[in-house]
Coordinates of C-alpha atoms in Angstrom, one line a residue:
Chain H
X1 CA -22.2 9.5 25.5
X2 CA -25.1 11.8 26.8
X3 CA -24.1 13.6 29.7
X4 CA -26.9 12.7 31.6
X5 CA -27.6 12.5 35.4
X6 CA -29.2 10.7 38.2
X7 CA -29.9 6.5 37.6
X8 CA -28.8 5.0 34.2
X9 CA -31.6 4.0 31.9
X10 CA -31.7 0.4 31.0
X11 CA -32.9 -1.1 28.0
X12 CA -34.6 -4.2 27.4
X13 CA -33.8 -6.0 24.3
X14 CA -35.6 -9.5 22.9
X15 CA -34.3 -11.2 20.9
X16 CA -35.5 -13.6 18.1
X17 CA -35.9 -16.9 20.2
X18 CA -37.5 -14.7 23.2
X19 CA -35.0 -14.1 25.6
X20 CA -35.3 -11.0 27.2
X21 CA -31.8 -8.7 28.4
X22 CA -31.5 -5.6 30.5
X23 CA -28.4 -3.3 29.3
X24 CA -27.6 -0.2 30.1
X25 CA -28.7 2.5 27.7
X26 CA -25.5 4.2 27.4
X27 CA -24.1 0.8 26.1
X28 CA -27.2 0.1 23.9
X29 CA -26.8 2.9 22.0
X30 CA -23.5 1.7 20.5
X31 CA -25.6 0.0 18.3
X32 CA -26.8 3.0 15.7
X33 CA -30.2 0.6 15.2
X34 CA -31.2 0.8 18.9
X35 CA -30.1 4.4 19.4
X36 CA -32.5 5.5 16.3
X37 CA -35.2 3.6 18.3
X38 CA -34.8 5.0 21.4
X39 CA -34.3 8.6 19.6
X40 CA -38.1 7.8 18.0
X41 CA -39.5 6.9 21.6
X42 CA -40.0 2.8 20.9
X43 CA -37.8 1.9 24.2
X44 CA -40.3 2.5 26.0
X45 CA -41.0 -1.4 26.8
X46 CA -38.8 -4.2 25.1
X47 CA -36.9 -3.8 21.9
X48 CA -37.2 -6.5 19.7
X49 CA -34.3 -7.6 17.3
X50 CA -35.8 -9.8 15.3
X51 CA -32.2 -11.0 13.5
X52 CA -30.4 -11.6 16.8
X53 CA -30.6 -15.1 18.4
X54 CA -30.3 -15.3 21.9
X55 CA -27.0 -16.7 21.8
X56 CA -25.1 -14.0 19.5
X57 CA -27.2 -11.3 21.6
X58 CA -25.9 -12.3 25.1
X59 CA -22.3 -12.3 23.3
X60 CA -23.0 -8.5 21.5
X61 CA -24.1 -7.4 25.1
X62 CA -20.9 -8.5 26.9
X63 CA -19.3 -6.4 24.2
X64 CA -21.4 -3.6 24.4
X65 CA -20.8 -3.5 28.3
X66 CA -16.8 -4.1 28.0
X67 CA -16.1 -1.7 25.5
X68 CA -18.5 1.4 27.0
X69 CA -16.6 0.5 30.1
X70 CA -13.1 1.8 28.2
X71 CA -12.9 5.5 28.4
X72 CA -12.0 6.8 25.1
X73 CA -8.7 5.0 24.3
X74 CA -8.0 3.6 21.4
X75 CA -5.2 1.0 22.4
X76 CA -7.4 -0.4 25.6
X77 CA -10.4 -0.6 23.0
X78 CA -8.9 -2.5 20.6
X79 CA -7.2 -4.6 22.7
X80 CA -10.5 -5.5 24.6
X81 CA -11.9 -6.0 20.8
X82 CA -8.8 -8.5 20.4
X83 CA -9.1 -10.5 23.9
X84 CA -13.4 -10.7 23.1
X85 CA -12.9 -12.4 19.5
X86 CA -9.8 -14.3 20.3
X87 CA -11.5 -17.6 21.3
X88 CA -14.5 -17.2 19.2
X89 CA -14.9 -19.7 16.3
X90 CA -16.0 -19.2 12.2
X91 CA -19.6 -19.9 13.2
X92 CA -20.1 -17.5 16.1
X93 CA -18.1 -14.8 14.3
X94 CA -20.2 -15.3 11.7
X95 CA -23.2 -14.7 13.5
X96 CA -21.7 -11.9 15.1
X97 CA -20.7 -10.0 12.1
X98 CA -24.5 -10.5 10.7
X99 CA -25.5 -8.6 14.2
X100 CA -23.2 -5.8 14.1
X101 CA -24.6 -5.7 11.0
X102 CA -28.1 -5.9 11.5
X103 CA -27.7 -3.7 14.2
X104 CA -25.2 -1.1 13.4
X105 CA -22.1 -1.0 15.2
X106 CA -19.5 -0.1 12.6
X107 CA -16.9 -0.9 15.5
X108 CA -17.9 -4.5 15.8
X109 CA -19.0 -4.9 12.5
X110 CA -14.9 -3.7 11.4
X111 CA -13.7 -5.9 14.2
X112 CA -15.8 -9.3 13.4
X113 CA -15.0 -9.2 9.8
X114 CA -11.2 -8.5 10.4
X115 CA -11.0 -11.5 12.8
X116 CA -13.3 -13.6 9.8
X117 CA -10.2 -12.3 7.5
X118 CA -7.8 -13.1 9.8
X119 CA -9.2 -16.8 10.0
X120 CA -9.7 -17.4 6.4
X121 CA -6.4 -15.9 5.8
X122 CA -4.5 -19.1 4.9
X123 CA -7.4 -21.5 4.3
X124 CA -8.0 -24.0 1.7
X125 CA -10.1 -23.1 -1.3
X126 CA -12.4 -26.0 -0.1
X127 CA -12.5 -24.7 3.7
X128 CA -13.7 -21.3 2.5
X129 CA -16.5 -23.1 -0.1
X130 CA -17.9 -25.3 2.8
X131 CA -18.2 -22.5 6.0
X132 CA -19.4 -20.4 3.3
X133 CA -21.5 -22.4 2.2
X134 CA -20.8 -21.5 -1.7
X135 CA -21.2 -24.1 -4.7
X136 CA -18.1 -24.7 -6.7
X137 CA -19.4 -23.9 -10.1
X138 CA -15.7 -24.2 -11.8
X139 CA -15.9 -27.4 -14.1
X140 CA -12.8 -29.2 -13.1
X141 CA -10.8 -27.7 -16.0
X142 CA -11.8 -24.2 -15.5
X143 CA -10.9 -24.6 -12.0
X144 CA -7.6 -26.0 -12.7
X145 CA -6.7 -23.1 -15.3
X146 CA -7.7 -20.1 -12.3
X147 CA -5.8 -22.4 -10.0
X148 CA -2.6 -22.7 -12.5
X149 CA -2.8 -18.6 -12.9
X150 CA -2.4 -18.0 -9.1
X151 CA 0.3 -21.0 -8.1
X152 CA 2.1 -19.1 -5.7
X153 CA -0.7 -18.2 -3.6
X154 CA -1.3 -21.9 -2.5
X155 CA 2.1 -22.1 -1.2
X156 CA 1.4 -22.3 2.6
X157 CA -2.2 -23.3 3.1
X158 CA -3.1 -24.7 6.0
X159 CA -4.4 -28.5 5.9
X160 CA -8.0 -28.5 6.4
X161 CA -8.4 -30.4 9.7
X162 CA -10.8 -28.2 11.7
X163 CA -14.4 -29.4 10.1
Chain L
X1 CA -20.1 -30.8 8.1
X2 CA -22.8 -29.7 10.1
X3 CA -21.4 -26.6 10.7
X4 CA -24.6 -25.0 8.7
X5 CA -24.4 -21.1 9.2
X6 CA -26.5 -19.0 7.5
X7 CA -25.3 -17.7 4.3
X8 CA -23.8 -14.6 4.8
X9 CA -25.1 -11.7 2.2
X10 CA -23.0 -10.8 -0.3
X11 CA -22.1 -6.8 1.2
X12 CA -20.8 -8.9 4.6
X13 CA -18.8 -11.4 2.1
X14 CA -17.4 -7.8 0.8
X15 CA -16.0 -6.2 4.2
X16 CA -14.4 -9.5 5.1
X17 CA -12.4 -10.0 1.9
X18 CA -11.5 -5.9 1.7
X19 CA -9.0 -7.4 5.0
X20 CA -7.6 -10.0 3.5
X21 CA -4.1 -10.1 2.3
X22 CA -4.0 -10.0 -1.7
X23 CA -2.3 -13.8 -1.7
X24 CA -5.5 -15.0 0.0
X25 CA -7.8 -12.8 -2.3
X26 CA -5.9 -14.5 -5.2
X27 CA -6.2 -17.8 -3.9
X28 CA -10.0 -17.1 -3.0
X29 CA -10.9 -16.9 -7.1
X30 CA -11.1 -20.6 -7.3
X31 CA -13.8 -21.0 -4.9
X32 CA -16.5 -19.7 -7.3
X33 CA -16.8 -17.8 -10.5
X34 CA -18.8 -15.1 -8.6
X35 CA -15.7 -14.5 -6.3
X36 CA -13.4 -14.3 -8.6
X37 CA -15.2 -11.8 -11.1
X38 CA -15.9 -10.0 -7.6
X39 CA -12.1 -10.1 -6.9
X40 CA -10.9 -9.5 -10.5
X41 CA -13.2 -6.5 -10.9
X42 CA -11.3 -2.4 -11.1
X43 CA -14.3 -1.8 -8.5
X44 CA -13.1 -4.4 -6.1
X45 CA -9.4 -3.2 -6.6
X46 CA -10.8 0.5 -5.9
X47 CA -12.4 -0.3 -2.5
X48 CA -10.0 -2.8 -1.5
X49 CA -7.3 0.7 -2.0
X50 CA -9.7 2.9 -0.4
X51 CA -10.2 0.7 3.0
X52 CA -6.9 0.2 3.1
X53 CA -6.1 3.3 3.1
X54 CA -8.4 4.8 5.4
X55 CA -7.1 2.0 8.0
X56 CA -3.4 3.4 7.5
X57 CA -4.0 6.5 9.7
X58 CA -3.7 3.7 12.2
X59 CA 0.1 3.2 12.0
X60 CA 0.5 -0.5 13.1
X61 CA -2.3 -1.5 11.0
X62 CA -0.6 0.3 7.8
X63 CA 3.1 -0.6 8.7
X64 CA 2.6 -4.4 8.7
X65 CA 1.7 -4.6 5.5
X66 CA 4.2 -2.1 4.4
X67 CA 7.0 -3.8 1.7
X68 CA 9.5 -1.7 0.8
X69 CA 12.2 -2.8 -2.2
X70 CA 15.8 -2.7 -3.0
X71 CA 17.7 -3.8 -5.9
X72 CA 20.9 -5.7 -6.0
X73 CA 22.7 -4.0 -8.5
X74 CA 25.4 -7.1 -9.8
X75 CA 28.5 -5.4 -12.0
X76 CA 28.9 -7.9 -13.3
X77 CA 25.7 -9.5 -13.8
X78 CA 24.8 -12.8 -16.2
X79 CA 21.4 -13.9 -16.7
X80 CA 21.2 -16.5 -14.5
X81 CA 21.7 -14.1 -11.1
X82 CA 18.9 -11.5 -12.8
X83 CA 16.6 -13.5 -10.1
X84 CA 18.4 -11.9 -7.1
X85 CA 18.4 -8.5 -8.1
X86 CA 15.2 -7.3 -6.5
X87 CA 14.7 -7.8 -2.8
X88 CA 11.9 -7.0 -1.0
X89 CA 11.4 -6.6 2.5
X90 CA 8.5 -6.0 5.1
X91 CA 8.8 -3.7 8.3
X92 CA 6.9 -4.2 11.0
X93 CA 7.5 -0.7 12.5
X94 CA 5.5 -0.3 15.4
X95 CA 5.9 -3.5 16.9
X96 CA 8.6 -4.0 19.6
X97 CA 9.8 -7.6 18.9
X98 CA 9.5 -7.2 15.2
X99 CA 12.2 -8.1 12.6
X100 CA 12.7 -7.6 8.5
X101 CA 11.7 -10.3 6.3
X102 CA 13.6 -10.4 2.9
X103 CA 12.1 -12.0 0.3
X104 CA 13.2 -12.0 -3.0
X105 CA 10.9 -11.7 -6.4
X106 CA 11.9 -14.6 -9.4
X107 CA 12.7 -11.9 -11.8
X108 CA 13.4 -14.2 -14.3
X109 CA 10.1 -15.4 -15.6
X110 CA 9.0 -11.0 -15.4
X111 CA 12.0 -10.5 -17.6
X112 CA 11.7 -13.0 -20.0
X113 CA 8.0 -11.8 -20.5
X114 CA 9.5 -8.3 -21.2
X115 CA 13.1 -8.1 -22.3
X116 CA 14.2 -9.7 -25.1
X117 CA 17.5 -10.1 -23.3
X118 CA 18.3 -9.8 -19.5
X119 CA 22.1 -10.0 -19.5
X120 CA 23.7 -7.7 -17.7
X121 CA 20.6 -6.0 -17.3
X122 CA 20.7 -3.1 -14.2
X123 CA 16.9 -2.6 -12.7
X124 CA 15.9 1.3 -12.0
X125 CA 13.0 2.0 -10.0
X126 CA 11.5 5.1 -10.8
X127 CA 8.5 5.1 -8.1
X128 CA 5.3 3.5 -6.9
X129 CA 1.7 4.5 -6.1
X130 CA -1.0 2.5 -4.4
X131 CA 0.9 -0.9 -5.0
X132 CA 2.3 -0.3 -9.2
X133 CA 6.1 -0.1 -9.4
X134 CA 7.6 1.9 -11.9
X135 CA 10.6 0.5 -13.2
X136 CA 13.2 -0.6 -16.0
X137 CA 15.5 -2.8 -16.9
X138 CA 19.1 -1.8 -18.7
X139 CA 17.3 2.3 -17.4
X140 CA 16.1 2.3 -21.5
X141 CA 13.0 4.1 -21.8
X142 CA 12.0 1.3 -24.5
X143 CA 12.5 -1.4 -21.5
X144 CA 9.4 0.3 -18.8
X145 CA 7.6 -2.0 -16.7
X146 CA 4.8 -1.2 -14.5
X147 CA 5.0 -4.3 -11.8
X148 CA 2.4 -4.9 -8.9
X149 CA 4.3 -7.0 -6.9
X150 CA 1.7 -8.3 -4.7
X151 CA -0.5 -10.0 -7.3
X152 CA 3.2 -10.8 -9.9
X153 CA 1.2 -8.9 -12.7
X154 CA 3.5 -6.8 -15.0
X155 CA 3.0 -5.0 -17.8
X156 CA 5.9 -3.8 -20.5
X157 CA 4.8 -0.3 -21.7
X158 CA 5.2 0.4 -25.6
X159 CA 8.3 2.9 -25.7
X160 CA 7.0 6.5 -25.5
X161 CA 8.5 7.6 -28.9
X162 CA 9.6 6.0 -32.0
X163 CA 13.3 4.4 -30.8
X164 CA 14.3 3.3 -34.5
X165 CA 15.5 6.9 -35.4
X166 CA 18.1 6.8 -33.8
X167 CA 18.0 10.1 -32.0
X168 CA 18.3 8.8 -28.4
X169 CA 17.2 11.1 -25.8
X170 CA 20.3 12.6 -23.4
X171 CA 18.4 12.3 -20.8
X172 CA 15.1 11.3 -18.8
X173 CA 12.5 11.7 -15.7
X174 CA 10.0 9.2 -15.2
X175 CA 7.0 9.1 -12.6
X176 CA 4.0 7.4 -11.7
X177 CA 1.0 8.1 -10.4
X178 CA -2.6 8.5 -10.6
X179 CA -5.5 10.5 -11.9
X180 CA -8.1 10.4 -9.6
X181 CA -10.3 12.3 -12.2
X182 CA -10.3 9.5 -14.7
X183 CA -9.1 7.2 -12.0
X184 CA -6.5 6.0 -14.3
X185 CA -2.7 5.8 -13.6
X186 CA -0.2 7.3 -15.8
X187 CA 3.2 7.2 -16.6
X188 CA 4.9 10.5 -16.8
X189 CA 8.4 10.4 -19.2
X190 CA 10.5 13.8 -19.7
X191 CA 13.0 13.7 -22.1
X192 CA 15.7 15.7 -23.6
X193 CA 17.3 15.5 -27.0
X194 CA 20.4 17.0 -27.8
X195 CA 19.3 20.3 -28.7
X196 CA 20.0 22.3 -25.3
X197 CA 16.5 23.5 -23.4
X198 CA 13.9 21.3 -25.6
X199 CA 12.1 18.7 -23.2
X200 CA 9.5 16.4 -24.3
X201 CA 6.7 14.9 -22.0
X202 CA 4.7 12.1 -22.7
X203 CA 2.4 10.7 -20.7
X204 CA 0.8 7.0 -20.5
X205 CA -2.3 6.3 -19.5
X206 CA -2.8 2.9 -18.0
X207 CA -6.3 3.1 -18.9
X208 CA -6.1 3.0 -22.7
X209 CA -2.8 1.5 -22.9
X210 CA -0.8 4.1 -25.1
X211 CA 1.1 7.4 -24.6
X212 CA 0.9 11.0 -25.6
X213 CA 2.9 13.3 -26.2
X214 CA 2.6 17.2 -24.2
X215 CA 5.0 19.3 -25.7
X216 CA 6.9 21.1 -24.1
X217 CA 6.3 21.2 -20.3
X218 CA 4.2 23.7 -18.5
X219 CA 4.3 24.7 -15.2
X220 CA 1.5 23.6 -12.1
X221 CA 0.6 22.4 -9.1
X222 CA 0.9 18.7 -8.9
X223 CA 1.4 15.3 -7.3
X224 CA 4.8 14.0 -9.1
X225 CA 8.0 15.4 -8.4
X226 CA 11.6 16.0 -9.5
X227 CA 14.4 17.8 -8.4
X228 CA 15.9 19.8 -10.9
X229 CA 18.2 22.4 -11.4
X230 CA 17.8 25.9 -12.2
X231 CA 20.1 29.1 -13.2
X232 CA 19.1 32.6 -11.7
X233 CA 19.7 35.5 -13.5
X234 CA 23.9 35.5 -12.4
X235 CA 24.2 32.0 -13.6
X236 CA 24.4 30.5 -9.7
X237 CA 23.0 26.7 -9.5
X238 CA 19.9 26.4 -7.9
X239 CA 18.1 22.9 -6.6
X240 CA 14.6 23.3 -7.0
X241 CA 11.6 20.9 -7.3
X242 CA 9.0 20.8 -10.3
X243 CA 6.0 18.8 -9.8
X244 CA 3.8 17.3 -12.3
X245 CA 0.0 18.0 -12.3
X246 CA -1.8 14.3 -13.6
X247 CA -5.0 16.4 -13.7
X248 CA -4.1 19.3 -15.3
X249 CA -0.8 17.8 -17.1
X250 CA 1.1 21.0 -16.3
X251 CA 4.6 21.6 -14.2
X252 CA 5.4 23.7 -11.4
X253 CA 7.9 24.8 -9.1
X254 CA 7.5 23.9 -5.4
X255 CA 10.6 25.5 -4.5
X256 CA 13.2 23.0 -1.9
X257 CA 15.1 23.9 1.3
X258 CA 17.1 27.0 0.9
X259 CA 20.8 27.5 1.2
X260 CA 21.4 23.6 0.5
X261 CA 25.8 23.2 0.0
X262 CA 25.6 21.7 -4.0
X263 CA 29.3 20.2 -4.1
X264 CA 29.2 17.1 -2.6
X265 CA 26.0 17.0 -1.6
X266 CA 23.5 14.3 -3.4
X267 CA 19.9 15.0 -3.0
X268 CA 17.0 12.7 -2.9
X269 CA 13.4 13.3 -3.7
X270 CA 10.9 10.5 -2.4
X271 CA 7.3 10.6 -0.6
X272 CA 7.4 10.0 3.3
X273 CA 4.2 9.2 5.0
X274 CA 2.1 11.4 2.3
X275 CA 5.0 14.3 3.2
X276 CA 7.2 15.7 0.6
X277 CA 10.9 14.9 1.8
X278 CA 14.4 15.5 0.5
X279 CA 17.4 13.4 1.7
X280 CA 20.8 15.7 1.9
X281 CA 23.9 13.1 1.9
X282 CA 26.9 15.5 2.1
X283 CA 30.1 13.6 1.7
X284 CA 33.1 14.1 4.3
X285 CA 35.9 16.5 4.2
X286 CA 39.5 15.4 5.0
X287 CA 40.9 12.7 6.8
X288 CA 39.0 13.1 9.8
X289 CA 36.0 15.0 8.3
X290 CA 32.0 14.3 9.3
X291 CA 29.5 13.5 6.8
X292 CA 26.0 14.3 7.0
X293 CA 22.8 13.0 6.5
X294 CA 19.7 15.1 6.6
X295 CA 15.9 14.2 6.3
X296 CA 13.5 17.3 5.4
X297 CA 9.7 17.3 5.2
X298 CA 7.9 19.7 3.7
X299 CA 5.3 20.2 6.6
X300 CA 2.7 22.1 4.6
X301 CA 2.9 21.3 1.1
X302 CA 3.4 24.4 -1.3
X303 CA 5.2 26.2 0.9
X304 CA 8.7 26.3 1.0
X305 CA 9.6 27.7 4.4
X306 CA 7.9 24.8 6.1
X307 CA 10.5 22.9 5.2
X308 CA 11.7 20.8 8.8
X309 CA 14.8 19.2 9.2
X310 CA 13.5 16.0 10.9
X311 CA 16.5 13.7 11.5
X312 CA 20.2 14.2 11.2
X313 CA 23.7 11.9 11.3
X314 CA 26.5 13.5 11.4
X315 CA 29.5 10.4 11.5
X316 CA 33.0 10.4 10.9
X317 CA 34.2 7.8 8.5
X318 CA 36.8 5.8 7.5
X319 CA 38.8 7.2 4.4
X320 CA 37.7 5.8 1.6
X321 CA 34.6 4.3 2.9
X322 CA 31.2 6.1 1.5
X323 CA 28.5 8.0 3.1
X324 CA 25.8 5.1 3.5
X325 CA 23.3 4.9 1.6
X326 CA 20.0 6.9 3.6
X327 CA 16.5 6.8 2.9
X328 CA 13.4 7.0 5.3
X329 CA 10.5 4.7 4.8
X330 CA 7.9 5.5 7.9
X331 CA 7.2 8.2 9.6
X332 CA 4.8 7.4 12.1
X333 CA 2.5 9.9 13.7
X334 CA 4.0 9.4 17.3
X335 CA 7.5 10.7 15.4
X336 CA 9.4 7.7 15.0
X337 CA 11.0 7.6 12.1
X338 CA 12.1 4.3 10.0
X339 CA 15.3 4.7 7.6
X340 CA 16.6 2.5 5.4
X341 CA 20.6 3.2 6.5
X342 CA 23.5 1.3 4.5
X343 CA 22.4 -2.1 5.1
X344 CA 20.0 -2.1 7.9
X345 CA 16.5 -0.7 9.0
X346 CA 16.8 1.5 12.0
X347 CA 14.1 3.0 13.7
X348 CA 14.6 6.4 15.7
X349 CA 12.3 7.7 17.8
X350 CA 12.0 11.8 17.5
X351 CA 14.5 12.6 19.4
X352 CA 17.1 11.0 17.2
X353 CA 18.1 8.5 19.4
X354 CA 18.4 4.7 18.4
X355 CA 15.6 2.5 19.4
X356 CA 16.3 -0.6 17.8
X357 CA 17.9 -1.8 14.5
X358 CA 16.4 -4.1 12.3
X359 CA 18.0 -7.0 11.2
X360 CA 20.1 -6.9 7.3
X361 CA 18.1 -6.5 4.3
X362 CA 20.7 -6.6 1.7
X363 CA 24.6 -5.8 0.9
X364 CA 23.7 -3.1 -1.6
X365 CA 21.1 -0.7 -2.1
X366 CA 21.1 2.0 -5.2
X367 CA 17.3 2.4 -5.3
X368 CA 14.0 2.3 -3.2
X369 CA 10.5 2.2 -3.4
X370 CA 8.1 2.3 -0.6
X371 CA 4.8 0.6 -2.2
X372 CA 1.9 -1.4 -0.4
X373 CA 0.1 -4.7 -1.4
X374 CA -3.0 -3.5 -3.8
X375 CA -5.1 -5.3 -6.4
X376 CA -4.5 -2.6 -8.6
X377 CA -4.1 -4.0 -12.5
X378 CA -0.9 -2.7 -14.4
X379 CA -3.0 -3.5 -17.7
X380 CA -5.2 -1.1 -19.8
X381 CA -9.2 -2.0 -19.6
X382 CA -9.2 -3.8 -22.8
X383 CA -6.5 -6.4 -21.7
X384 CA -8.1 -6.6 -18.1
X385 CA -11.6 -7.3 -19.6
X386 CA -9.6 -9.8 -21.7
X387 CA -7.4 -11.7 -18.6
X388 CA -11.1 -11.8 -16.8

């Protein structure tokens, strides 16, 4: 963090839908996107972040502010990382991972997708096809034959009750 | 189903599935044919390693997904108990409240796709990297396997030399591990025939399927090792360590711990935390005699007087009963230090005292090998392309 004096800076950030949020510069700056902004003078007024809805951008701020708020240890910070995700569901991880994405922040971005992973982890085939929204383009008996090859890994799936 | 989310890119779908355990990856081929050439693919296998990797310099990250094997070795073993013989258990070191898992691998089905016949059949692990096994049955050079347990593929290797002339080697060293230059992992097999000082090494690269043959070993610096012994000029017995260049294909000397007693003292070789480390198990003396256990670590690789003695038992034992069986699995950064002890798991924290024992992996234990779940393919590029 900069080791600057006198009154914090704050940013202000828009986001997609138009909602405007003040956060601290120091925090900001998590996000490698926003920090190359401000280091090329466009903070100035509002920064806009045309990928981030509202919604996902209110939640990425909260993190920002919790985990700036953590001097540098690693336990507390990924504990914090733990407690933020722990009641947050496939779709707003989703979106989150495609901000810490668009946006930069390798931490969250780690984070998100480990929590996505941790999800999925024992999932049906079909669970994964539908929040991923991917097309099954097995024909039944190509999908059978993959399916026959990897038995064992179907032992303990979770029944698919959370649509 | 109105959970509509915006499809996420293909480099996002990436990162999540690089954390996923390799049962789920497996599972995850059947959703479409695009995930499961992704998943299938060496590239995918390769990245999957390298985050993996890069997330075990944080211990408790590493550690959980840490498996570490054991064999059952049955005297007198039929066919139908060849299924028990390989145990394998996960430590959860770091974690306060954690215990061991034993699970146990259907050998059966891997030896019948192997060995023409499994009867009486003794398993010999020879070591692991980045989630291949190295191993045999009946400890014939004609019978190697290279195993990745986490995805069940095996793959028997041709035997290095012809077998049908009858001139069976005396003896043998086998290794594995890879070439990060033609990121390809080979199989390194000494052997000795019975004229005295003429080795034989041939190598197998997992790449093209098929072995070589480097005559007559030469000396370098390397990443597979082997105790050996050595004579000095006044005939005095020596333990040394040769290491095995993949790169270069070339031996060399790394030179062990110094002053080592060699009656009654068994040595053991095996990688600790990316540390070289030699396990001293020097039987007891007399009635009431002491026997030792000693864990070294080679601190700074290459040089012999960094050699640290990092954890000792000393215990007296009952007459008759054996020094247990030692050897280390973890050695996390904090200094706590995981060894595989007789039956149990025990974790010691650096100051050699007892912090908690883990609960009974198995009655026996001859071998171990510390691997970690990978994607990596035991089959050359021709039969991967093929299995795709």
């Amino acid at each position: 963090m900069a080791a600057e004096t006198g009154t914090p800076t704050t940013l202000t950030l828009k986001s997609n839908d138009d909602e405007l949020f003040s956060v601290a510069e120091s925090a900001a700056i998590l996000s490698v996107t926003i920090r190359n902004m401000v280091e090329d003078g466009c903070a100035g007024g509002v920064i806009p972040l045309d990928n981030v809805d509202g919604k996902t951008l209110a939640s990425v701020i909260t993190y920002m502010n919790g985990i700036s708020a953590i001097p540098a240890d690693e336990e507390k910070k990924k504990s914090y990382r733990d407690k933020f995700l722990s009641d947050k569901d496939f779709e707003t991880l989703a979106d989150m991972v495609l901000a810490a994405n668009y946006l930069n922040m390798s931490c969250l971005m780690d984070a998100v997708s480990a929590k996505i992973a941790q999800v999925m982890e024992k999932k049906s085939v079909g669970w994964v096809r539908r929040k991923f929204g991917i097309e099954n383009d097995y024909t039944p008996e190509e999908e059978a034959a993959v399916k026959e090859e990897h038995k064992w890994t179907f032992e303990g799936v979770e029944t698919d009750d959370d649509n | 189903m109105e959970d509509e989310i915006e499809n996420l890119p293909e480099e996002i779908i990436e990162e999540v599935l690089y954390k996923l355990p390799i049962k789920s990856l497996l599972r995850f081929k059947c959703v479409s044919k695009r995930w499961r050439s992704l998943i299938s693919s060496r590239r995918f296998a390769k990245e999957h390693l390298k985050k993996k990797s890069s997330t075990s310099t944080n211990d408790s990250d590493f550690s959980r997904r840490t498996l570490y094997s054991f064999y059952h070795w049955h005297r007198y073993c039929g066919s139908d108990s060849v299924g028990s013989i390989f145990h394998l258990g996960q430590c959860n070191l770091p974690s306060e409240t954690s215990t061991t898992e034993t699970s146990s691998f259907d050998l059966r089905s891997l030896a019948a796709a192997t060995v023409d016949s499994v009867a009486g059949c003794g398993i010999y692990l020879y070591g692991s990297c980045n989630g291949l096994v190295l191993f045999s049955m009946l400890h014939l050079v004609g019978n190697l396997l290279i195993w990745n347990p986490a995805t069940r593929q095996a793959k028997k290797l041709p035997p290095p030399y012809l077998l049908s002339q009858g001139t069976w080697p005396s003896c043998f060293l086998h290794g594995i591990g890879y070439d990060e230059s033609t990121d390809d992992y080979k199989v390194v097999n000494i052997s000795k025939d019975f004229s005295p000082y003429h080795y034989q090494t041939h190598i197998y690269s997992s790449r093209t399927g098929s072995w070589k043959n480097i005559r007559y070993g030469k000396f370098v610096n390397g990443r597979l090792h082997w105790l050996v012994y050595k004579e000095d000029a006044n005939y005095n017995e020596n333990r040394d360590i040769v290491s095995f260049d993949l790169v270069e294909e070339r031996y060399k000397f790394v030179g062990g711990v110094e002053n080592l007693p060699i009656i009654g003292t068994e040595l053991k070789l095996t990688d600790l935390s990316g540390y070289l480390s030699l396990i001293s198990s020097t039987e007891a003396r007399g009635i009431n005699g002491t026997f030792k256990i000693n864990i070294w670590v080679m601190m700074k690789y290459g040089e012999p007087q960094s050699w640290t003695k990092i954890w000792k038992l000393e215990d007296s034992v009952l007459s008759g009963r054996r020094v247990p069986k030692a050897m280390p699995l973890w050695w996390l950064k904090n200094g706590d230090l995981a060894v595989a002890l007789g039956s149990d798991v025990v974790v010691y924290n650096g100051k050699d005292k007892l912090r908690k024992t883990q609960s009974k992996v198995t009655d026996c234990k001859i071998d171990s090998a510390i691997y970690f779940e990978s994607l990596v393919s035991p089959f050359s590029d021709e039969e991967h392309r093929r299995r795709q």
